[in-house]
Amino acid sequence: MMKKLEKILMPLAEAIGRNKYLVSVRDGFLVSTPLLIAGSIFLLIANFPIPGWTEILEKIVINSATGETLASFISKPSSATFDIMAIFAVMGIAYSFARQMKTDKIFGAAVALMSWFLIMPYSVTGTVEVGKKTVDATLAGIPLGWVGAKGIFVGIIVAFVSVHIYAWVEKKGWVIKMPNGVPPTVVQSFAALIPATVVMGFFFLLNLIFGYFQTNVFQIIFEFLQTPLLNLGDTLGAMVIAYIFLHLFWFFGINGGSVVGAVFNPILQTLAIENLNYFKTGEGQGHIICQQFQDLFATFGGAGSTLSLIIAMLFFCKSKRITELGKLALVPGIFNINEPIIFGLPIVLNPTMLIPFILVPTLNIVISYIAMSIHLVPICNGIQIPWTTPLIISGFFATNWVGAILQGLLLILGVFVYMPFIKIMDKQYLEDEAKANEANDDDDISLDDISFDDL
């Protein structure tokens, strides 16, 4: 069975790991990660879960002319990150993809951003006051919805297409070449002129065609691609299947988070942003499955939720090999770093630990999903909490004190699931240590064994 799984998973992981599109999406989203975490800090301050806290912030007026309060100013950093995160995603993905295509990275990101804005509808619907009446109106402007979560999938497609066209034109040699002695920046600028113009012309025609049919690319992609994908990703079955594969990859020594995350993380991150907008504005709907659900309730402590395993090692095992490893892995495990356990116990290619390694996060997903679906625990609020945030604290910030308790209960459940399996290994290691001690005793030389009678 192991050999068959290895034959299936190893080529699959290698194919995903080398796929330039998936690698570009994975690396491109990393551009926005530190910005979203920084914005989340201010969002937590603005919505700190203390009774009366938000009312205090609302009472402190900063700008008397406009009536803006401290609460609105503290919320601005999160708006400057979450509300326009698709811009960062387009830039990051195009930059990474241009590197894969071996073309100019800066201009690749620039033409992708230009193309994305070119096909975006510049209109905002709302209400305006005309005299004493309030009327519906369509105003010129960039809709925040399209530069936020709703525009991510269009951004991914545009980044790939625009960089492809740019690289193709460049490889054809359709570039303006400057004479020797011209500064390199000027040379690069003029070399990008024709490829950028071709990209612009392509997306201009695309926008023209969609405009003729009284629609736009954003609306079509959102309705026929993004919404079905998000609906599929926001299901218990999809989450369980994805994370069975994730842990199977880890079992064979492949970083399952990178492989599965390259496909699944864009969906989870988009769902998380929609959750944030839902909690901020009350518009739309919340999702149980999202990035925070994965990080904080499915696989806390690292892949396999191995923090439970570490506790089982420390409390129920006696062999020095396991207990010493448990002591070394405890602090990293608290901060969700579990490579010492994955490769040190090991879990990689260890059939004894395969079942609990998959079973514990699966139970976490199912139990958490049920608890949130029956409203026993609130769904995650979408705030980007650093993945190294310890258990209980992360659950409290992502939901409330009930979520923190759920994390604690899942941690304890995981301990008892891992316990019988780690005790099997512990028994074997104790026997190995006993044999090693006996061998050392036999090798010891005692003066009592020396006789002088034969001299």
Coordinates of C-alpha atoms in Angstrom, one line a residue:
M1 CA 0.0 0.0 0.0
M2 CA 2.8 2.4 0.9
K3 CA 4.6 1.7 -2.4
K4 CA 1.4 2.4 -4.3
L5 CA 0.8 5.6 -2.5
E6 CA 4.3 6.7 -3.0
K7 CA 4.1 6.0 -6.8
I8 CA 0.9 8.2 -6.9
L9 CA 1.9 11.0 -4.6
M10 CA 5.5 11.6 -5.4
P11 CA 5.0 12.4 -9.1
L12 CA 1.9 14.5 -8.2
A13 CA 3.9 16.5 -5.7
E14 CA 6.8 16.9 -8.1
A15 CA 4.4 18.1 -10.9
I16 CA 2.7 20.6 -8.6
G17 CA 6.0 21.8 -7.1
R18 CA 7.4 22.5 -10.6
N19 CA 4.2 24.0 -12.0
K20 CA 5.0 27.6 -12.7
Y21 CA 1.4 28.8 -12.4
L22 CA 0.8 27.3 -9.0
V23 CA 4.2 28.3 -7.7
S24 CA 3.5 31.9 -8.9
V25 CA 0.2 32.0 -7.1
R26 CA 1.7 30.6 -3.9
D27 CA 4.6 33.0 -3.9
G28 CA 2.5 35.9 -5.1
F29 CA 0.2 35.8 -2.2
L30 CA 3.1 36.1 0.2
V31 CA 3.5 39.7 -0.8
S32 CA 0.3 40.6 0.9
T33 CA 0.8 38.4 4.0
P34 CA 2.9 40.8 6.1
L35 CA 0.7 43.7 5.1
L36 CA -2.5 41.9 6.1
I37 CA -1.0 40.8 9.4
A38 CA 0.0 44.4 10.1
G39 CA -3.5 45.6 9.2
S40 CA -5.0 42.9 11.5
I41 CA -3.1 44.4 14.5
F42 CA -5.0 47.7 14.0
L43 CA -8.2 45.8 13.3
L44 CA -7.8 44.0 16.6
I45 CA -7.2 47.2 18.4
A46 CA -10.3 48.8 16.9
N47 CA -12.5 45.7 17.8
F48 CA -10.8 44.4 20.9
P49 CA -13.3 42.1 22.7
I50 CA -13.7 44.1 25.9
P51 CA -17.3 45.4 26.7
G52 CA -17.5 49.1 25.9
W53 CA -14.2 49.4 24.1
T54 CA -15.6 50.4 20.7
E55 CA -17.9 52.9 22.4
I56 CA -14.9 54.6 24.0
L57 CA -13.1 54.9 20.7
E58 CA -16.2 56.2 19.0
K59 CA -16.5 59.0 21.6
I60 CA -13.0 60.4 21.0
V61 CA -13.3 62.9 18.1
I62 CA -10.1 63.5 16.1
N63 CA -11.4 65.7 13.3
S64 CA -14.1 68.0 14.5
A65 CA -14.8 69.4 11.0
T66 CA -15.8 65.9 9.6
G67 CA -16.7 64.3 12.9
E68 CA -14.2 61.5 12.4
T69 CA -13.4 59.6 15.6
L70 CA -10.4 57.6 16.8
A71 CA -12.3 54.4 15.8
S72 CA -12.4 55.4 12.2
F73 CA -8.7 56.4 12.1
I74 CA -7.7 53.1 13.8
S75 CA -9.7 51.2 11.2
K76 CA -8.0 52.9 8.3
P77 CA -4.8 50.7 8.3
S78 CA -7.0 47.6 7.9
S79 CA -8.9 49.2 5.1
A80 CA -5.6 50.1 3.4
T81 CA -4.7 46.4 3.4
F82 CA -7.8 44.2 3.3
D83 CA -10.0 46.3 1.1
I84 CA -7.3 46.5 -1.6
M85 CA -5.6 43.2 -1.2
A86 CA -6.3 42.1 -4.7
I87 CA -3.9 44.8 -5.9
F88 CA -1.1 43.3 -3.9
A89 CA -2.0 39.8 -5.2
V90 CA -1.9 40.9 -8.8
M91 CA 1.5 42.6 -8.4
G92 CA 2.9 39.7 -6.4
I93 CA 1.7 36.9 -8.7
A94 CA 2.7 38.8 -11.9
Y95 CA 6.2 39.5 -10.4
S96 CA 6.6 35.8 -9.5
F97 CA 5.3 34.6 -12.8
A98 CA 7.6 37.0 -14.8
R99 CA 10.5 35.4 -12.9
Q100 CA 9.3 32.0 -14.0
M101 CA 9.0 33.2 -17.5
K102 CA 12.5 34.7 -17.4
T103 CA 11.3 38.2 -18.3
D104 CA 11.5 41.6 -16.6
K105 CA 9.9 41.2 -13.2
I106 CA 9.1 44.8 -12.5
F107 CA 7.5 45.5 -15.9
G108 CA 5.7 42.2 -15.7
A109 CA 4.0 43.3 -12.5
A110 CA 3.4 46.8 -13.9
V111 CA 1.7 45.6 -17.1
A112 CA -0.4 43.1 -15.2
L113 CA -1.7 45.8 -12.8
M114 CA -2.4 48.1 -15.8
S115 CA -4.3 45.4 -17.6
W116 CA -6.3 44.5 -14.5
F117 CA -7.4 48.1 -14.1
L118 CA -8.1 48.5 -17.8
I119 CA -10.8 45.9 -17.8
M120 CA -12.3 47.0 -14.5
P121 CA -15.6 48.9 -14.6
Y122 CA -15.0 52.5 -13.3
S123 CA -18.4 53.0 -11.8
V124 CA -19.9 52.9 -8.3
T125 CA -23.6 52.7 -7.5
G126 CA -25.0 54.4 -4.5
T127 CA -27.4 57.1 -3.3
V128 CA -27.0 60.9 -3.4
E129 CA -29.1 63.7 -2.0
V130 CA -30.7 66.0 -4.6
G131 CA -32.4 68.8 -2.7
K132 CA -34.5 67.0 -0.2
K133 CA -34.7 63.7 -2.1
T134 CA -32.4 60.7 -2.0
V135 CA -32.0 59.1 -5.4
D136 CA -30.0 56.2 -6.7
A137 CA -27.0 57.1 -8.9
T138 CA -24.1 55.6 -10.7
L139 CA -20.9 57.6 -10.0
A140 CA -17.4 57.4 -11.5
G141 CA -15.0 55.6 -9.3
I142 CA -13.1 52.4 -8.6
P143 CA -15.3 49.9 -6.7
L144 CA -13.7 48.7 -3.6
G145 CA -15.3 45.3 -4.1
W146 CA -13.3 44.6 -7.2
V147 CA -10.0 45.6 -5.7
G148 CA -10.8 43.5 -2.7
A149 CA -11.7 39.8 -2.4
K150 CA -14.1 39.8 -5.3
G151 CA -11.4 40.7 -7.8
I152 CA -8.7 38.2 -6.8
F153 CA -9.6 35.5 -9.3
V154 CA -9.7 38.0 -12.2
G155 CA -6.3 39.3 -11.0
I156 CA -4.8 35.8 -11.1
I157 CA -6.0 35.2 -14.7
V158 CA -4.9 38.7 -15.8
A159 CA -1.5 38.3 -14.2
F160 CA -0.8 35.1 -16.2
V161 CA -2.2 36.3 -19.5
S162 CA -0.5 39.7 -19.5
V163 CA 2.9 38.3 -18.5
H164 CA 2.6 35.6 -21.1
I165 CA 1.9 38.2 -23.9
Y166 CA 4.7 40.4 -22.6
A167 CA 7.2 37.6 -22.6
W168 CA 6.1 36.3 -26.0
V169 CA 6.5 39.7 -27.7
E170 CA 9.9 40.2 -26.0
K171 CA 11.1 36.8 -27.2
K172 CA 10.0 37.6 -30.7
G173 CA 12.5 40.5 -30.5
W174 CA 9.9 43.2 -31.0
V175 CA 11.6 45.6 -28.7
I176 CA 13.3 49.0 -29.1
K177 CA 17.0 48.7 -28.8
M178 CA 19.0 51.7 -27.6
P179 CA 22.6 52.5 -28.6
N180 CA 25.5 51.7 -26.3
G181 CA 26.1 54.2 -23.5
V182 CA 22.5 54.8 -22.7
P183 CA 21.8 54.2 -19.0
P184 CA 20.4 50.7 -18.2
T185 CA 17.1 52.0 -16.8
V186 CA 16.4 53.9 -20.0
V187 CA 17.3 50.9 -22.0
Q188 CA 14.8 48.7 -20.0
S189 CA 12.1 51.4 -20.2
F190 CA 12.2 51.6 -24.0
A191 CA 12.6 47.8 -24.3
A192 CA 9.3 47.4 -22.5
L193 CA 7.4 49.9 -24.7
I194 CA 6.3 47.7 -27.5
P195 CA 5.5 44.6 -25.3
A196 CA 3.5 46.8 -22.9
T197 CA 1.6 48.4 -25.8
V198 CA 0.7 45.0 -27.2
V199 CA -0.6 43.8 -23.8
M200 CA -2.6 47.0 -23.5
G201 CA -4.1 46.6 -26.9
F202 CA -5.1 43.0 -26.1
F203 CA -7.0 43.9 -22.9
F204 CA -8.4 47.1 -24.6
L205 CA -10.1 44.9 -27.2
L206 CA -11.2 42.4 -24.5
N207 CA -12.8 45.2 -22.6
L208 CA -14.4 46.5 -25.8
I209 CA -16.0 43.2 -26.6
F210 CA -17.4 42.7 -23.1
G211 CA -18.6 46.3 -23.1
Y212 CA -20.5 45.7 -26.4
F213 CA -22.4 42.9 -24.6
Q214 CA -23.1 45.3 -21.7
T215 CA -21.1 43.4 -19.1
N216 CA -17.5 43.2 -18.0
V217 CA -14.8 40.5 -17.3
F218 CA -15.0 41.0 -13.5
Q219 CA -18.7 40.2 -13.4
I220 CA -18.5 37.2 -15.7
I221 CA -15.5 35.6 -13.8
F222 CA -17.1 36.3 -10.4
E223 CA -20.4 34.7 -11.4
F224 CA -19.2 31.7 -13.4
L225 CA -15.8 30.8 -11.9
Q226 CA -15.1 32.5 -8.5
T227 CA -18.5 31.9 -6.8
P228 CA -18.7 28.2 -7.7
L229 CA -15.1 27.6 -6.6
L230 CA -15.7 29.4 -3.3
N231 CA -18.9 27.5 -2.7
L232 CA -17.0 24.2 -3.3
G233 CA -14.1 25.3 -1.1
D234 CA -16.6 26.2 1.7
T235 CA -17.7 22.6 2.3
L236 CA -16.7 20.1 4.9
G237 CA -16.0 17.4 2.2
A238 CA -13.5 19.6 0.3
M239 CA -11.7 20.5 3.4
V240 CA -11.4 16.9 4.7
I241 CA -10.2 15.6 1.3
A242 CA -7.7 18.4 0.8
Y243 CA -6.1 17.8 4.3
I244 CA -6.0 14.0 3.9
F245 CA -3.8 14.7 0.8
L246 CA -1.8 17.3 2.7
H247 CA -0.9 14.9 5.4
L248 CA -0.1 12.1 3.0
F249 CA 2.4 14.4 1.3
W250 CA 4.0 15.2 4.6
F251 CA 4.2 11.4 5.4
F252 CA 6.4 11.0 2.4
G253 CA 8.6 13.9 3.4
I254 CA 7.0 16.4 1.0
N255 CA 5.8 19.8 2.3
G256 CA 2.1 19.2 2.0
G257 CA 1.3 22.7 3.0
S258 CA 3.1 24.0 -0.1
V259 CA 1.7 21.4 -2.5
V260 CA -2.0 21.5 -1.4
G261 CA -1.8 25.2 -0.4
A262 CA -0.8 26.2 -3.9
V263 CA -4.3 25.1 -5.0
F264 CA -6.4 25.6 -1.9
N265 CA -5.0 28.6 -0.2
P266 CA -6.3 31.2 -2.7
I267 CA -9.8 29.9 -2.0
L268 CA -9.3 30.0 1.8
Q269 CA -7.8 33.5 1.7
T270 CA -10.7 34.8 -0.4
L271 CA -13.2 33.3 2.0
A272 CA -11.4 34.8 5.0
I273 CA -11.6 38.3 3.4
E274 CA -15.3 37.8 2.8
N275 CA -15.6 36.9 6.5
L276 CA -13.8 40.1 7.5
N277 CA -16.1 42.2 5.3
Y278 CA -19.1 40.4 6.7
F279 CA -18.1 41.2 10.3
K280 CA -17.2 44.8 9.4
T281 CA -20.2 45.7 7.3
G282 CA -22.8 43.0 7.9
E283 CA -23.0 42.6 4.1
G284 CA -22.8 39.2 2.4
Q285 CA -22.4 36.0 4.4
G286 CA -19.9 34.4 6.6
H287 CA -18.1 31.2 5.9
I288 CA -17.1 28.4 8.3
I289 CA -14.2 27.2 6.1
C290 CA -11.5 29.9 5.6
Q291 CA -7.8 30.5 6.2
Q292 CA -8.2 31.0 10.0
F293 CA -10.3 27.8 10.3
Q294 CA -7.5 25.9 8.7
D295 CA -4.6 27.4 10.7
L296 CA -6.3 27.7 14.1
F297 CA -8.7 24.8 14.4
A298 CA -7.7 22.2 11.8
T299 CA -3.9 22.0 12.1
F300 CA -2.9 24.0 15.2
G301 CA 0.6 23.0 16.4
G302 CA 1.6 22.3 12.8
A303 CA 0.6 19.6 10.3
G304 CA -1.1 16.8 12.1
S305 CA -1.8 19.0 15.1
T306 CA 1.3 17.5 16.6
L307 CA 1.2 19.7 19.7
S308 CA -1.1 17.0 21.0
L309 CA 1.5 14.4 20.2
I310 CA 4.2 16.3 22.0
I311 CA 2.1 16.4 25.2
A312 CA 1.4 12.6 24.9
M313 CA 5.1 12.1 24.5
L314 CA 5.9 14.0 27.7
F315 CA 3.1 12.6 29.9
F316 CA 2.8 8.9 28.7
C317 CA 6.2 7.9 27.4
K318 CA 9.3 6.7 29.3
S319 CA 12.0 6.1 26.8
K320 CA 14.7 8.8 26.8
R321 CA 14.6 9.1 23.0
I322 CA 11.0 10.2 23.0
T323 CA 10.9 12.2 26.2
E324 CA 14.0 14.2 25.3
L325 CA 12.7 14.9 21.8
G326 CA 9.4 16.0 23.4
K327 CA 11.2 18.5 25.6
L328 CA 13.1 19.9 22.7
A329 CA 10.0 20.1 20.5
L330 CA 7.6 21.6 23.1
V331 CA 8.5 25.3 22.7
P332 CA 8.6 25.2 18.9
G333 CA 5.3 23.2 19.0
I334 CA 3.6 25.9 21.1
F335 CA 4.4 28.4 18.3
N336 CA 3.1 25.9 15.6
I337 CA 6.6 24.8 14.4
N338 CA 6.7 21.0 14.2
E339 CA 9.6 20.1 11.9
P340 CA 11.5 18.6 15.0
I341 CA 8.6 16.1 15.3
I342 CA 8.0 15.5 11.6
F343 CA 11.6 14.6 10.9
G344 CA 12.9 13.8 14.4
L345 CA 10.4 11.2 15.8
P346 CA 10.0 10.7 12.8
I347 CA 6.5 10.8 11.3
V348 CA 7.9 10.7 7.8
L349 CA 7.7 7.1 6.4
N350 CA 6.6 5.9 9.9
P351 CA 3.6 3.6 9.4
T352 CA 2.9 3.5 13.1
M353 CA 2.1 7.3 13.1
L354 CA 0.3 7.6 9.8
I355 CA -3.2 6.9 11.1
P356 CA -3.2 9.4 14.0
F357 CA -1.3 11.9 11.9
I358 CA -4.3 12.0 9.4
L359 CA -7.0 11.2 12.0
V360 CA -6.4 14.0 14.5
P361 CA -6.7 17.0 12.0
T362 CA -9.7 15.3 10.3
L363 CA -11.4 15.1 13.7
N364 CA -10.5 18.7 14.4
I365 CA -12.0 19.8 11.1
V366 CA -15.3 17.8 11.5
I367 CA -15.8 18.8 15.2
S368 CA -15.0 22.4 14.6
Y369 CA -17.2 22.6 11.5
I370 CA -20.2 21.1 13.4
A371 CA -19.6 23.4 16.4
M372 CA -19.7 26.4 14.1
S373 CA -22.5 25.2 12.0
I374 CA -24.8 24.8 15.1
H375 CA -23.6 28.3 16.3
L376 CA -22.0 26.8 19.4
V377 CA -18.8 28.5 18.4
P378 CA -18.7 31.7 16.2
I379 CA -17.2 31.5 12.8
C380 CA -13.7 33.0 12.3
N381 CA -13.8 36.8 11.9
G382 CA -11.2 36.9 9.1
I383 CA -8.6 38.7 11.0
Q384 CA -5.1 37.7 9.8
I385 CA -3.5 36.2 12.9
P386 CA 0.2 35.3 12.6
W387 CA 0.5 31.5 12.2
T388 CA 3.0 31.4 15.1
T389 CA 0.4 32.7 17.6
P390 CA 0.0 30.1 20.4
L391 CA -3.1 28.0 21.0
I392 CA -6.0 29.5 23.0
I393 CA -4.8 33.1 22.3
S394 CA -5.3 32.6 18.6
G395 CA -8.7 31.0 19.1
F396 CA -9.8 33.9 21.3
F397 CA -8.8 36.6 18.8
A398 CA -10.3 34.7 15.8
T399 CA -13.7 34.0 17.5
N400 CA -14.1 34.6 21.2
W401 CA -13.5 32.7 24.5
V402 CA -15.7 29.8 23.3
G403 CA -13.3 29.3 20.3
A404 CA -10.4 29.3 22.7
I405 CA -12.1 26.5 24.8
L406 CA -12.8 24.5 21.6
Q407 CA -9.1 24.6 20.8
G408 CA -8.2 23.4 24.3
L409 CA -10.7 20.5 24.0
L410 CA -9.4 19.5 20.6
L411 CA -5.9 19.6 22.0
I412 CA -6.8 17.2 24.7
L413 CA -8.7 14.9 22.3
G414 CA -5.7 14.8 20.1
V415 CA -3.5 13.7 23.0
F416 CA -5.7 10.6 23.6
V417 CA -5.8 9.8 19.9
Y418 CA -2.0 9.9 19.6
M419 CA -1.4 8.2 22.9
P420 CA -1.8 4.5 22.0
F421 CA 0.3 4.9 18.8
I422 CA 3.2 6.7 20.5
K423 CA 3.2 4.2 23.3
I424 CA 3.8 1.5 20.7
M425 CA 6.9 3.4 19.6
D426 CA 7.8 4.1 23.2
K427 CA 7.8 0.3 24.0
Q428 CA 10.1 -0.4 21.1
Y429 CA 12.5 2.3 22.1
L430 CA 12.6 1.1 25.7
E431 CA 13.6 -2.3 24.5
D432 CA 16.2 -0.8 22.2
E433 CA 17.6 1.3 25.1
A434 CA 17.6 -1.8 27.4
K435 CA 19.6 -3.8 24.9
A436 CA 22.0 -1.0 24.4
N437 CA 22.6 -0.8 28.2
E438 CA 23.2 -4.5 28.4
A439 CA 25.7 -4.3 25.6
N440 CA 27.5 -1.5 27.4
D441 CA 27.6 -3.5 30.6
D442 CA 29.1 -6.5 28.8
D443 CA 31.8 -4.3 27.3
D444 CA 32.8 -2.8 30.7
I445 CA 36.0 -4.1 32.2
S446 CA 36.0 -4.8 36.0
L447 CA 39.1 -5.3 38.1
D448 CA 37.2 -8.1 39.9
D449 CA 37.4 -10.1 36.6
I450 CA 41.2 -10.0 36.5
S451 CA 43.0 -13.0 38.1
F452 CA 46.7 -13.2 38.9
D453 CA 46.7 -17.0 39.6
D454 CA 48.0 -17.8 36.1
L455 CA 51.0 -15.5 36.4

